[in-house]
Short mmCIF file of C-alpha atoms in Angstrom, two decimals:
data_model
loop_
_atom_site.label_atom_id
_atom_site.label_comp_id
_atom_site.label_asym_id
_atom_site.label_seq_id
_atom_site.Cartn_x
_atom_site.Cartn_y
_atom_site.Cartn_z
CA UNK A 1 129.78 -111.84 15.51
CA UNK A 2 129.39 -108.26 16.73
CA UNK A 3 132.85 -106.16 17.18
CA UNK A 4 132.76 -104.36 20.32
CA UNK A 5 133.03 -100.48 19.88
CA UNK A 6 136.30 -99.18 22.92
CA UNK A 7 134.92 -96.63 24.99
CA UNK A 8 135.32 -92.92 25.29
CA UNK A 9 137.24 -93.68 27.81
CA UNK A 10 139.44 -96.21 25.76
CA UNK A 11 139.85 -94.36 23.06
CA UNK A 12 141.15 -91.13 24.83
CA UNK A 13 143.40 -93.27 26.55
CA UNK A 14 145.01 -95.12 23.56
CA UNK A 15 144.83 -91.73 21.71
CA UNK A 16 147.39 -90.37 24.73
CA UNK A 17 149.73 -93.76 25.09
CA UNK A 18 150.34 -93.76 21.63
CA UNK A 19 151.29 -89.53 22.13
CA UNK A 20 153.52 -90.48 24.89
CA UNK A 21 155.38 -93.46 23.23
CA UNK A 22 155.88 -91.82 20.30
CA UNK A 23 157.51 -88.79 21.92
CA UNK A 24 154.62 -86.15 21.10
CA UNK A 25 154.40 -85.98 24.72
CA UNK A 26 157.82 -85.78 26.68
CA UNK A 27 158.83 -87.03 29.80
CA UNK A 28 158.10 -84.40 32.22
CA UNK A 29 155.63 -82.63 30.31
CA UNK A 30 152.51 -80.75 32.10
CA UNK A 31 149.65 -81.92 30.08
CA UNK A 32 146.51 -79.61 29.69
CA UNK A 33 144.33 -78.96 32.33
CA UNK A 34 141.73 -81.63 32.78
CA UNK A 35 138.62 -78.99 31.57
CA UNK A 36 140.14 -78.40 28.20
CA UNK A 37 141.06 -81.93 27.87
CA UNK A 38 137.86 -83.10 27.89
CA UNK A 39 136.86 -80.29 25.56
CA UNK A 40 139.53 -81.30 23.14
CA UNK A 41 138.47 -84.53 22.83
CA UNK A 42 134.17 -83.63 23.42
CA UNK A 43 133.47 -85.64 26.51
CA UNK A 44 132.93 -84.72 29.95
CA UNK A 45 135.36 -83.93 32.94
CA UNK A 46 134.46 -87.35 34.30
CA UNK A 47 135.31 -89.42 31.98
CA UNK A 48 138.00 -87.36 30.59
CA UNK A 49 139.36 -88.31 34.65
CA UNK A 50 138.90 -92.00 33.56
CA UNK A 51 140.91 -92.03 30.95
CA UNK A 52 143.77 -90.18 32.89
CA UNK A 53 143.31 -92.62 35.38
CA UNK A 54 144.01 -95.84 33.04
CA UNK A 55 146.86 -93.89 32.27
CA UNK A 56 148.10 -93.46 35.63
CA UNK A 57 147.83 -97.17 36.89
CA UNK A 58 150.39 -97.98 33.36
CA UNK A 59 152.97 -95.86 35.00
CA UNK A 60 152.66 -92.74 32.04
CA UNK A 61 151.14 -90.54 33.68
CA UNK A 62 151.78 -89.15 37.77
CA UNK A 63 149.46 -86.44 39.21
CA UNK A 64 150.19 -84.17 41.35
CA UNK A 65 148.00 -82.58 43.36
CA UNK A 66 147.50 -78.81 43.61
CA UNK A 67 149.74 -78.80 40.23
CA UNK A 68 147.83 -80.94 37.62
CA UNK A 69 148.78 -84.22 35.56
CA UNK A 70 152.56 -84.96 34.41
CA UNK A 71 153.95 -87.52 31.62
CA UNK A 72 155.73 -89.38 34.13
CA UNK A 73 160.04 -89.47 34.18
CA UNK A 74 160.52 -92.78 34.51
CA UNK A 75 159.29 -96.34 34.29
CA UNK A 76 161.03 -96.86 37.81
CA UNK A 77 159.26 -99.44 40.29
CA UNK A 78 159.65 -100.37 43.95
CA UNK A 79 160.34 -103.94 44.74
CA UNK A 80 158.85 -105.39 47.97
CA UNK A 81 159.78 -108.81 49.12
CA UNK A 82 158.58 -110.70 51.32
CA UNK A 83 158.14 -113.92 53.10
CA UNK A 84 162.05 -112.98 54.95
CA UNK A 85 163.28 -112.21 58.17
CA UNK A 86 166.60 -110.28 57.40
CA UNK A 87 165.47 -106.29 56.02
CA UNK A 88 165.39 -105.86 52.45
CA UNK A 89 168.08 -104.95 50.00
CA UNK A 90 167.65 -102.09 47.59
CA UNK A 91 167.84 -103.16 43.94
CA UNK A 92 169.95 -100.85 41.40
CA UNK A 93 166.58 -99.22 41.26
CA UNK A 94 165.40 -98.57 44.34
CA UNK A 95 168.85 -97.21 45.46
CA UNK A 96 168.11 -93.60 43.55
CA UNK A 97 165.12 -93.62 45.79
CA UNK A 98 165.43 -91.58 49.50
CA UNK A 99 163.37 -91.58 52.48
CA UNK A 100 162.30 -88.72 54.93
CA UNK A 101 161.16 -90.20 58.91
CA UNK A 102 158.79 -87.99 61.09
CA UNK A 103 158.95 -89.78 64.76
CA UNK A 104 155.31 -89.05 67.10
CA UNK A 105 154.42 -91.01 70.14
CA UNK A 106 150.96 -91.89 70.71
CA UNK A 107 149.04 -94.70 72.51
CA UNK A 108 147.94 -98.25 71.31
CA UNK A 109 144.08 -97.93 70.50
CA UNK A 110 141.43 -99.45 68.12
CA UNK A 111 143.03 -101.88 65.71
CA UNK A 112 146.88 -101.42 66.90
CA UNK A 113 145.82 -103.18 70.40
CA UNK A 114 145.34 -106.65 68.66
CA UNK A 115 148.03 -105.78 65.71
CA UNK A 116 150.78 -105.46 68.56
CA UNK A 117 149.19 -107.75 70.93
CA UNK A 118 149.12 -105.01 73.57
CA UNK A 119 147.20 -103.85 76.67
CA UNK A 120 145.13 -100.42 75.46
CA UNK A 121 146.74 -97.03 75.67
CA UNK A 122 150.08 -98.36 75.55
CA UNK A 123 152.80 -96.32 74.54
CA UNK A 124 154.21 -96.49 70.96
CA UNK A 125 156.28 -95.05 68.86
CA UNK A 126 155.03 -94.15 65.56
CA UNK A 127 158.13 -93.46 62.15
CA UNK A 128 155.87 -92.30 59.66
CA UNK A 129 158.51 -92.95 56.47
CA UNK A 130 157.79 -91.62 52.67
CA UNK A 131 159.97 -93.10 50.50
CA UNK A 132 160.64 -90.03 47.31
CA UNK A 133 162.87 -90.07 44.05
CA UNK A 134 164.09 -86.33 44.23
CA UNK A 135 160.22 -84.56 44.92
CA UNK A 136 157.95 -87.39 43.82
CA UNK A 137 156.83 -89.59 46.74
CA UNK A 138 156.66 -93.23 45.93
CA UNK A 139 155.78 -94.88 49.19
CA UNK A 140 155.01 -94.83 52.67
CA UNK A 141 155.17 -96.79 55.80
CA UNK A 142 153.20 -96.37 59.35
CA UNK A 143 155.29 -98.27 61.63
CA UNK A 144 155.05 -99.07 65.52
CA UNK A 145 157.20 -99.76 68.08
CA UNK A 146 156.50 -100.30 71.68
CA UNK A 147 158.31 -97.45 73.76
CA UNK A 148 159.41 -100.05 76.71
CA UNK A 149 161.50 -101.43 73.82
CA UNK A 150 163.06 -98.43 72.84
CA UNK A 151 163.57 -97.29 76.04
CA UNK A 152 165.14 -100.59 76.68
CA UNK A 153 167.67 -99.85 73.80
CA UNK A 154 166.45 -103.21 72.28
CA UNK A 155 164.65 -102.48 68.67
CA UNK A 156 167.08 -99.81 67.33
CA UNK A 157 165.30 -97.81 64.20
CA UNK A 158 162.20 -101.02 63.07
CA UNK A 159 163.04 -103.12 60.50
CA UNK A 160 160.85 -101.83 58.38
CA UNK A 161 162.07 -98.76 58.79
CA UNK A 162 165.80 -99.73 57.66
CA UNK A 163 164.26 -100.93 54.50
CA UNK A 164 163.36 -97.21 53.96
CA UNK A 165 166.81 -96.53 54.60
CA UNK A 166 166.46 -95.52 58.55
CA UNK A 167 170.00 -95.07 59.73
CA UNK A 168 169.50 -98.06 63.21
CA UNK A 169 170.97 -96.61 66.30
CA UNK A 170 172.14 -100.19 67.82
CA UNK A 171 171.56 -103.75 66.96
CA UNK A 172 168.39 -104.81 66.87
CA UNK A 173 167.18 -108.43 68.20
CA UNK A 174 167.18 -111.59 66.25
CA UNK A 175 163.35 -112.20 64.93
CA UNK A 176 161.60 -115.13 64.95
CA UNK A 177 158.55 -114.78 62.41
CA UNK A 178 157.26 -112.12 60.18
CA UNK A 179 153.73 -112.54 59.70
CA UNK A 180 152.65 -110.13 56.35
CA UNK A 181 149.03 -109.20 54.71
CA UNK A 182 148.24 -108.22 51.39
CA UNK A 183 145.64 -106.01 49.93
CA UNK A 184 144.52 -103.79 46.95
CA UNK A 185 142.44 -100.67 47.49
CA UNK A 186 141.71 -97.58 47.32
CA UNK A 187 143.62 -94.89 49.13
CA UNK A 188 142.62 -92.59 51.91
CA UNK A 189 142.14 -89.49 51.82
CA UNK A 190 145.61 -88.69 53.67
CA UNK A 191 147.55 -90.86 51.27
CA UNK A 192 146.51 -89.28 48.02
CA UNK A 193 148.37 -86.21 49.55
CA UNK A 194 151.04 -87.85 50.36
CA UNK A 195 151.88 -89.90 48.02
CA UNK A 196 150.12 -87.28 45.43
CA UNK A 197 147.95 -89.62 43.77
CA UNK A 198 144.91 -89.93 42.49
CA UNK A 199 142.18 -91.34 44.42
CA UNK A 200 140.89 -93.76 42.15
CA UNK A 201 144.54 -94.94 41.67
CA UNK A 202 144.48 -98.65 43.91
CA UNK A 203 147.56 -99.16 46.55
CA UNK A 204 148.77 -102.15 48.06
CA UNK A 205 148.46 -102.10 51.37
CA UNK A 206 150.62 -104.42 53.00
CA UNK A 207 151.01 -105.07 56.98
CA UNK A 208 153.90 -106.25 58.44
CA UNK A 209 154.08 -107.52 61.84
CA UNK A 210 157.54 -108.50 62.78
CA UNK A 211 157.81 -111.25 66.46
CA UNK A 212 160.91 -112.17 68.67
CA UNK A 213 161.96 -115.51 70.15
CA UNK A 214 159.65 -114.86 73.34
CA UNK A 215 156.77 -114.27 70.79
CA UNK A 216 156.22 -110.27 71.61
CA UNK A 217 155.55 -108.65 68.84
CA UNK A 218 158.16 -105.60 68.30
CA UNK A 219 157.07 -104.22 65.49
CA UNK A 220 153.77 -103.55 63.54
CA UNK A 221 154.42 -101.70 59.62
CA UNK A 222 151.71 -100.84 57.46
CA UNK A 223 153.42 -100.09 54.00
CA UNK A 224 151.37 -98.34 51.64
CA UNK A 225 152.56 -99.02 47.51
CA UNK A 226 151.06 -96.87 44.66
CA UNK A 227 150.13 -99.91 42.70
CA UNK A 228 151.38 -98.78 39.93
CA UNK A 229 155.04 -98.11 40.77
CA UNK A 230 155.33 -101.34 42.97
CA UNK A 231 155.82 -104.87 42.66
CA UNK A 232 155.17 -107.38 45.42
CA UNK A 233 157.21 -110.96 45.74
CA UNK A 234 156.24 -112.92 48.95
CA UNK A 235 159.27 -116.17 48.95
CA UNK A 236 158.89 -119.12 50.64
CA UNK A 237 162.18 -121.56 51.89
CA UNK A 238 161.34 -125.33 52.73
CA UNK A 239 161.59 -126.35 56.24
CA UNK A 240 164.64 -128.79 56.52
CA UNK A 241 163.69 -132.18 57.51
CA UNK A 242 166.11 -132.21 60.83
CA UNK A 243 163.65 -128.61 61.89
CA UNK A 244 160.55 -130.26 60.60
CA UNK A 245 161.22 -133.10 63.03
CA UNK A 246 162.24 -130.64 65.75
CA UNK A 247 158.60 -129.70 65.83
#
C-alpha cells in the first residue's frame, strides 16, 4: 500500500491552521504579503494563493482586497432559509450583522424579462443590499421590483430586502409561492469587490422569485453568499389533506 505524500499546497495550509488555532496567529492579524509567503515556505506565488485559498473557504482566513490577507475575527455565519413565505428572522448571529441599500431604476432586459415574467424594457426597481458586520461585507442581494407596483404603494421595501433589514414603508401583499434556485460558483468580477473576496472563493448564488395570489410575480432576488460564511436550509411543510383535496 503506497501512503500518499499532501501537497505543497496541503502542507502550507495545515502548517497555517495549526498557527491560527494555536494562537501563533491572532484574530485580526495581517499576515505577510503573499510574495514573501511563498518565499518562506519555497514555492511559488501560485500555489502559495492555493493554500490561502483552502484557508479562506474554512472561515480562517478573509481577504481583502487592495489591503492583503487577514486571520479572520470570527467564526460567524449567515443563515438562509428557505422553502417559506413569511421574511426571515435573524438568528442571535445574524443580528450583529447590518445592511447598507443603494436604490437605481433601470429596465427589464435579457434574463430579468422571463425571471419577472415581464414585457421587455419594463421599468424596475433595482435595491442593491450588502449585508456587513462593522466593515467586512458578508452578503449581497440584487433585487427587483416592478415600478407599477411601487408606484401603486403595493410591495413596500421586497421581501427580500426586509430580510437584509430594509426598514418597509407600508404593508406589503400576502404571497402565494416562492419559487428559489440554488447554485455554487465562482464569483464575478463585481462581487469579489464587493464582498472582498477572493475569486477562487465559490458563492452560493441563490434566486428568489417571490408570486402573489393573481400569479404576477412581484419580486425577483438574486442573493449572493460567500460560501464560506453561509449556510443554506430549504424546509418543506406537508400539504394538509383537506388542501390536498382542494386541488
Amino acid at each position: 500500500m503506497t501512503d500518499t505524500v499532501p501537497s505543497r499546497r496541503q502542507v502550507i495550509a495545515d502548517d497555517m491552521r495549526s498557527q491560527i488555532t494555536t494562537g501563533q496567529l491572532k484574530a485580526g492579524e495581517r499576515l505577510p504579503s503573499e510574495t514573501r509567503l511563498a518565499s518562506r515556505y519555497g514555492v511559488s506565488t501560485s500555489t502559495l494563493r492555493n493554500a490561502l485559498a483552502l484557508l479562506q473557504s474554512e472561515g480562517l482566513i478573509e481577504k481583502t482586497q487592495g489591503k492583503g490577507n487577514f486571520v479572520a475575527l470570527t467564526s460567524r455565519r449567515l443563515t438562509y432559509v428557505g422553502g417559506g413565505l413569511k421574511p426571515l428572522v435573524a438568528s442571535p448571529i445574524d443580528s450583529v450583522l447590518r445592511a447598507t441599500v443603494r436604490t437605481t431604476h433601470l429596465q427589464a432586459q435579457g434574463h430579468l424579462i422571463p425571471l419577472l415574467r415581464v414585457p421587455a424594457n419594463t421599468e424596475l426597481t433595482l435595491f442593491l443590499c450588502v449585508r456587513n458586520e462593522g466593515t467586512s461585507p458578508h452578503s449581497l442581494a440584487r433585487i427587483y421590483v416592478p415600478r407599477d407596483l411601487q408606484e401603486r404603494n403595493l410591495p413596500c421595501e421586497p421581501p427580500s430586502c426586509a430580510n437584509f433589514e430594509a426598514k418597509p414603508a407600508a404593508p406589503c401583499p400576502p404571497l402565494a409561492e416562492i419559487r428559489e434556485r440554488l447554485a455554487a460558483r465562482l464569483p464575478t468580477p463585481e462581487e469579489v469587490e464587493i464582498l472582498q473576496i477572493s475569486s477562487t472563493l465559490a458563492v452560493l448564488d441563490i434566486t428568489r422569485v417571490a408570486i402573489d395570489g393573481t400569479g404576477r410575480v412581484v419580486e425577483a432576488a438574486l442573493l449572493v453568499l460567500p460560501s464560506h460564511r453561509a449556510d443554506a436550509y430549504f424546509i418543506t411543510h406537508p400539504v394538509p389533506e383537506e388542501r390536498k383535496r382542494e386541488r
